[in-house]
Short mmCIF file of C-alpha atoms in Angstrom, two decimals:
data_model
loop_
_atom_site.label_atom_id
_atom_site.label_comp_id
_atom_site.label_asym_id
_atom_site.label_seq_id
_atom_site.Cartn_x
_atom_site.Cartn_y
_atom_site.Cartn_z
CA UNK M 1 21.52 63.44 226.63
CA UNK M 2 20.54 61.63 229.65
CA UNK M 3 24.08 59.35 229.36
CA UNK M 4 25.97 62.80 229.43
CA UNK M 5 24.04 64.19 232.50
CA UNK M 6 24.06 60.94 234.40
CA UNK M 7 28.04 60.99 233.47
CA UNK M 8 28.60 64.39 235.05
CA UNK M 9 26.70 63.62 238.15
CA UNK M 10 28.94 60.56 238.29
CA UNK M 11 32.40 62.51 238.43
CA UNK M 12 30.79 65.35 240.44
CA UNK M 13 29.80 62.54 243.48
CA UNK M 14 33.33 60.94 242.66
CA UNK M 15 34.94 64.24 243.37
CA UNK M 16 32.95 65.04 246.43
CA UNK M 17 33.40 61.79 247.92
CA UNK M 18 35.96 62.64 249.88
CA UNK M 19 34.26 65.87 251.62
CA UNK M 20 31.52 63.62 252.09
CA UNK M 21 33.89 61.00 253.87
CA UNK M 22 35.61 63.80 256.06
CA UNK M 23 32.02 64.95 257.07
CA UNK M 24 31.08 61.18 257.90
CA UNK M 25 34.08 61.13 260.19
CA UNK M 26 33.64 63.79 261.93
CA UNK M 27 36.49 65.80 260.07
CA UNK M 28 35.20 68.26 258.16
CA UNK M 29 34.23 70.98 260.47
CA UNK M 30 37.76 70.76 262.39
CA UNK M 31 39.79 71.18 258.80
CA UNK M 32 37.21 74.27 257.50
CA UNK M 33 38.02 75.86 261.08
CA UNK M 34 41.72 75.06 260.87
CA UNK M 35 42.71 76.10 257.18
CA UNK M 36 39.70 79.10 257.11
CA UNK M 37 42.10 81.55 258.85
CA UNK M 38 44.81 81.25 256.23
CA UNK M 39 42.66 81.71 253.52
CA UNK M 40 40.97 84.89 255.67
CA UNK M 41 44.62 86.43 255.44
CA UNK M 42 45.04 86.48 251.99
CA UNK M 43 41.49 87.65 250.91
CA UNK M 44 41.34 90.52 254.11
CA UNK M 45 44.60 91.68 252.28
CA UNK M 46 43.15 92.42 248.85
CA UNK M 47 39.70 93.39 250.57
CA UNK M 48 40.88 95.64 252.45
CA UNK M 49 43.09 97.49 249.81
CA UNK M 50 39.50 97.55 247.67
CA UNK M 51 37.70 99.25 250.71
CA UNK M 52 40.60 100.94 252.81
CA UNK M 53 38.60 104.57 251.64
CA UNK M 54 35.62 103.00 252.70
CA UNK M 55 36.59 101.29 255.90
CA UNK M 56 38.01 105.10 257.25
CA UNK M 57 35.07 106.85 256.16
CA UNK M 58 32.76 104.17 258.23
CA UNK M 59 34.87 104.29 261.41
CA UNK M 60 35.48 107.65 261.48
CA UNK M 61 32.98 108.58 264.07
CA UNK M 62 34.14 105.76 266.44
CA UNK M 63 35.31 108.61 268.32
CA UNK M 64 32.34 110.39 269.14
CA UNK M 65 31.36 107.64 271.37
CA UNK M 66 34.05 107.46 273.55
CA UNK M 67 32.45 106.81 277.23
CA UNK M 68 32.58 109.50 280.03
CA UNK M 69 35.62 108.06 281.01
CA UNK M 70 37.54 109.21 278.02
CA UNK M 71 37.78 105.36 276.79
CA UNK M 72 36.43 103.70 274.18
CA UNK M 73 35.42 100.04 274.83
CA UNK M 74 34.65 98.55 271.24
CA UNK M 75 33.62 94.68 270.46
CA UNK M 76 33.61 93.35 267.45
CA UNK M 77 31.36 90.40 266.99
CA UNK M 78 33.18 87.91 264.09
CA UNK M 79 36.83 89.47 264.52
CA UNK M 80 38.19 87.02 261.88
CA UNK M 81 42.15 87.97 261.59
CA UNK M 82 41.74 91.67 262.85
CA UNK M 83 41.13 93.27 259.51
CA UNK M 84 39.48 96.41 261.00
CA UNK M 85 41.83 96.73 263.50
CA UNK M 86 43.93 99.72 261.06
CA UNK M 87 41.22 101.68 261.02
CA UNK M 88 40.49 101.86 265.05
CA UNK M 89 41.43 105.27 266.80
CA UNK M 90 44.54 105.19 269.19
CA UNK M 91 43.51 103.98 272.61
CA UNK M 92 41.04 101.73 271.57
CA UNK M 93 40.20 99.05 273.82
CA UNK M 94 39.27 96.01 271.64
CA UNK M 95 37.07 92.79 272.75
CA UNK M 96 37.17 90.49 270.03
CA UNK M 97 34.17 87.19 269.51
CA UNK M 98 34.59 84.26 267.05
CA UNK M 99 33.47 80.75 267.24
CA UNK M 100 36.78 79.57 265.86
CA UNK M 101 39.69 79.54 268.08
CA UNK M 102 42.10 79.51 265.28
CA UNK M 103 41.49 82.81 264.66
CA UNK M 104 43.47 84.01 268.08
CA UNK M 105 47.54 83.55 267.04
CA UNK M 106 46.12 85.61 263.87
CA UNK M 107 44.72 88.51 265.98
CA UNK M 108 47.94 88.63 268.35
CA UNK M 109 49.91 89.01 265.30
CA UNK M 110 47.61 91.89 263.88
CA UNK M 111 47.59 93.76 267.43
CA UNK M 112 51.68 93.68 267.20
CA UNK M 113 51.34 95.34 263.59
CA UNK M 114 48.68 98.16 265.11
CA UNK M 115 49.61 99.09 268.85
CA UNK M 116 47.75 101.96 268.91
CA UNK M 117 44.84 99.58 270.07
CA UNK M 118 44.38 97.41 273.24
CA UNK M 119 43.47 93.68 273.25
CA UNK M 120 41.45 93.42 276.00
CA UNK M 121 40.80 89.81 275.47
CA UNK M 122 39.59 86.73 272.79
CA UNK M 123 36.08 84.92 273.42
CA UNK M 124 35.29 81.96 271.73
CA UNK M 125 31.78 82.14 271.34
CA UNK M 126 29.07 82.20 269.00
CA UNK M 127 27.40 86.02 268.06
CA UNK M 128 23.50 84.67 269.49
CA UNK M 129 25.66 83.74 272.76
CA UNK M 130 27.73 86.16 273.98
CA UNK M 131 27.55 85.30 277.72
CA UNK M 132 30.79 86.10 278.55
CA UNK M 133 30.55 89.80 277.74
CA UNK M 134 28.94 91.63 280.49
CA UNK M 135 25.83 93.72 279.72
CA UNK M 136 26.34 97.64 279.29
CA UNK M 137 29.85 96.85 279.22
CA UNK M 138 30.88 98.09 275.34
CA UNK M 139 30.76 101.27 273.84
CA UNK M 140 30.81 100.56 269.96
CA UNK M 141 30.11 96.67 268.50
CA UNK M 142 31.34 96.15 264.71
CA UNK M 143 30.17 93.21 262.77
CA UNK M 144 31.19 93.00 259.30
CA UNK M 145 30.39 90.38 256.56
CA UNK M 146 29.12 88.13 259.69
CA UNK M 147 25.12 88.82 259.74
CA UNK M 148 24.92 87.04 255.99
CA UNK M 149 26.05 83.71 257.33
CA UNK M 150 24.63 83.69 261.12
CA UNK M 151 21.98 81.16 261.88
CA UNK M 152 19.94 83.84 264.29
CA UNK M 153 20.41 87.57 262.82
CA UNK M 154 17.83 88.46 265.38
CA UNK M 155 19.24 86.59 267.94
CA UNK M 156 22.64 88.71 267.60
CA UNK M 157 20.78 91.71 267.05
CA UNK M 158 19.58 90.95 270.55
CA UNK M 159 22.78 89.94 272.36
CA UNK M 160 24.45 93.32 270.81
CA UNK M 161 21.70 95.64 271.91
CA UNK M 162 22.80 93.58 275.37
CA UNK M 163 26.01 94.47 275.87
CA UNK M 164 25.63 98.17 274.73
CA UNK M 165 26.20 100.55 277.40
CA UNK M 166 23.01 103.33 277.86
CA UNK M 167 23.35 106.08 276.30
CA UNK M 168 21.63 109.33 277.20
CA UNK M 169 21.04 111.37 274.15
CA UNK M 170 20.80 115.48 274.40
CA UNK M 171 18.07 117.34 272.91
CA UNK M 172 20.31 117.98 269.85
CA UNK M 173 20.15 114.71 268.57
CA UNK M 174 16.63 113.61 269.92
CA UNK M 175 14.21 112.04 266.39
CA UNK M 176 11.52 114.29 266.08
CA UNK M 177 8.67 113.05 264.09
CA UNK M 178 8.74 115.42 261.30
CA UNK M 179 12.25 114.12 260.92
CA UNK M 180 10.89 110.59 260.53
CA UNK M 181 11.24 109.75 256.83
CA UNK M 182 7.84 108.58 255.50
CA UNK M 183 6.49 106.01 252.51
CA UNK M 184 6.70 108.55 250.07
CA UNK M 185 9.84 110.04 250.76
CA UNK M 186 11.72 106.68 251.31
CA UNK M 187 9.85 105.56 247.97
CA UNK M 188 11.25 108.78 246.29
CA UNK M 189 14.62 108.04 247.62
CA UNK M 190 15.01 104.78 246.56
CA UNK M 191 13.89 105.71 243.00
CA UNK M 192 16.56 108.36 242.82
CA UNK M 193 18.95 105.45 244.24
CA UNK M 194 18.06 103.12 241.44
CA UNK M 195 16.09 104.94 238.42
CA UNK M 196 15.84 102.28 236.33
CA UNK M 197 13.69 99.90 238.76
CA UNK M 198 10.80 102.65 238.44
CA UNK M 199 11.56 103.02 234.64
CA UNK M 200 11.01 98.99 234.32
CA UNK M 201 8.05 98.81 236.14
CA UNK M 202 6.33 101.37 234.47
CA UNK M 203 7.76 100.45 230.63
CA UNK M 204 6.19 96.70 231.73
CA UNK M 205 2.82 98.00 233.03
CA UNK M 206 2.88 100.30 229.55
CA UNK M 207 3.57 97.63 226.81
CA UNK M 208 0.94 95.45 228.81
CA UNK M 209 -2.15 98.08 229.09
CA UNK M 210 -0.94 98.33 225.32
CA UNK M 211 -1.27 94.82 224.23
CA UNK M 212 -4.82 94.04 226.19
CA UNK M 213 -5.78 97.49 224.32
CA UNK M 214 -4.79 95.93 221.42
CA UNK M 215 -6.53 92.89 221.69
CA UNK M 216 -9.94 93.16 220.45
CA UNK M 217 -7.87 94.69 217.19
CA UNK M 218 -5.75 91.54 216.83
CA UNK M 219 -8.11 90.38 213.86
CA UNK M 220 -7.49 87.03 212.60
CA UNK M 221 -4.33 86.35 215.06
CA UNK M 222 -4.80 83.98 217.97
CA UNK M 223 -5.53 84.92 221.37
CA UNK M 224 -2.30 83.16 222.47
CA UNK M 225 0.08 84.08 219.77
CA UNK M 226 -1.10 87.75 221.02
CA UNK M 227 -0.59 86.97 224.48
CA UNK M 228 3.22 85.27 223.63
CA UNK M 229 3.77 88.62 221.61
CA UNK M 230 2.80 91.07 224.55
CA UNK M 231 4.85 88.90 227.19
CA UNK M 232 7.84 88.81 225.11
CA UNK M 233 7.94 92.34 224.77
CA UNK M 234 6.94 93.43 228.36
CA UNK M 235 9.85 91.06 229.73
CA UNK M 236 12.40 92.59 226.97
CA UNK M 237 11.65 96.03 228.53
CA UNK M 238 12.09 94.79 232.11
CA UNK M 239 15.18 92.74 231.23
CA UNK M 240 16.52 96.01 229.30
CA UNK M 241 15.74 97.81 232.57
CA UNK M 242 17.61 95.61 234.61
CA UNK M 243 20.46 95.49 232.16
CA UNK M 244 20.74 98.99 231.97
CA UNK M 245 20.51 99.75 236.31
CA UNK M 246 22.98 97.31 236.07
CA UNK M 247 25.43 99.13 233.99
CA UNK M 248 24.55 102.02 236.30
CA UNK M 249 25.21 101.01 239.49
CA UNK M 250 28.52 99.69 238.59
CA UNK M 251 29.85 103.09 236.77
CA UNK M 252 28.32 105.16 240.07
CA UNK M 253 29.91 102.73 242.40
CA UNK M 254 33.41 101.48 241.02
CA UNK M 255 33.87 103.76 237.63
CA UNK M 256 33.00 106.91 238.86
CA UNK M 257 34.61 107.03 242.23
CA UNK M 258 37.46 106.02 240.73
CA UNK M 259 38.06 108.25 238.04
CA UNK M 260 37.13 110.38 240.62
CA UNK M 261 39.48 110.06 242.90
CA UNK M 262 41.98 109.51 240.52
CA UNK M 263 41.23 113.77 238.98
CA UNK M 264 41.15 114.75 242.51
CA UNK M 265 45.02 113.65 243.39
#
């Protein structure tokens, strides 16, 4: 057994030997940043056929925050190749960041396909470090599938709320505090969301009140084979919880919507 494994981390360190060369040299990050754009085109082309219902629904309001003006100054923050750029409104004056300069023959070419929008220009810069973007100078920023691979959410976070132009709100749309959503109401929420996380917690808490109840009746049976018995069984019901939320979300999320949809055409 330990021939096989020390076998398999041979060929695994002879195949990576060459990434591990390019990153030695120097390479590596300049060939990610140079071929990452292609691949970007082909999987913003099948991702956004998967979430095209989604995407409009999301952007839908853009409009509502269209500046005094009558303009709509919009920044997104990890442009990529433009893949949001369909679902702008008309008139939309688009400021797009990305550390890779690649990225900018890609976005020319997907402001030709939607001219309803304005380019106002292409920063290469990192999200935490958006110095060349004035502050209170954007209407709406858009960041999408960026935050999970950032090496300072907060930092971004901060940099956004930056260049965010003041808004004043009206009395109609003030928080009050009885709007506020409290513990038990988020709590409630989130067990309607996902049933089955409440159901596993409480079948585990049940089968293990159960098995220290039944252990001064165990008899002749060891302590431990007791105790192997009662985990077993608590972490089958919590794994059958799991399994079953599961099943769940993906038949309210992809099944249902789509049969759906599909009955409502």
């Amino acid at each position: 057994m330990a021939l096989t494994v020390f076998i398999l981390q041979l060929a695994v360190r002879i195949l990576a030997f060459p990434l591990y060369l390019l990153h030695f040299l120097g390479l590596w990050n300049a060939i990610c940043k140079k071929c990452f754009p292609y691949f970007l085109v082909r999987f913003t082309s099948v991702y956004n056929k998967q979430m095209a219902s989604t995407k409009r629904e999301l952007f839908s309001s853009l409009q509502e925050h269209v500046s005094p003006s009558g303009k709509l100054c919009l920044l997104e923050v990890g442009c990529g190749t433009g893949a949001n750029f369909k679902f702008y409104p008309p008139g939309c004056r688009v400021t797009c960041v990305d550390p890779n300069l690649n990225f900018e023959k890609f976005l020319i070419k997907s402001i030709a396909e939607n001219r309803h929008l304005q380019l106002e220009r292409f920063v290469v810069a990192a999200g935490e470090n958006m110095h060349p973007v004035a502050d209170g100078s954007m209407d709406v920023v858009v960041c999408t599938l960026v935050l999970c691979s950032v090496e300072n959410q907060e930092r971004i976070l901060q940099e956004v709320c930056r260049v965010l132009r003041p808004r004043k709100m009206s009395s109609d749309n003030q928080w009050s505090a009885d709007e506020d959503e409290g513990q038990l109401s988020r709590l409630i929420r989130k067990s309607r969301d996902s049933p089955f996380v409440p159901v596993g917690i409480a079948g585990f808490m049940a089968v293990v009140s159960y098995g220290l109840y039944k252990l001064k009746y165990r008899r002749n049976q060891k302590i431990s084979i007791h105790l192997i018995h009662m985990r077993v069984a608590a972490q089958g019901f919590v794994v059958g919880a799991v399994t079953l939320g599961v099943l769940y979300s993906m038949y309210k999320d992809y099944i249902r919507p789509r049969f759906f949809n599909v009955s409502k055409k």
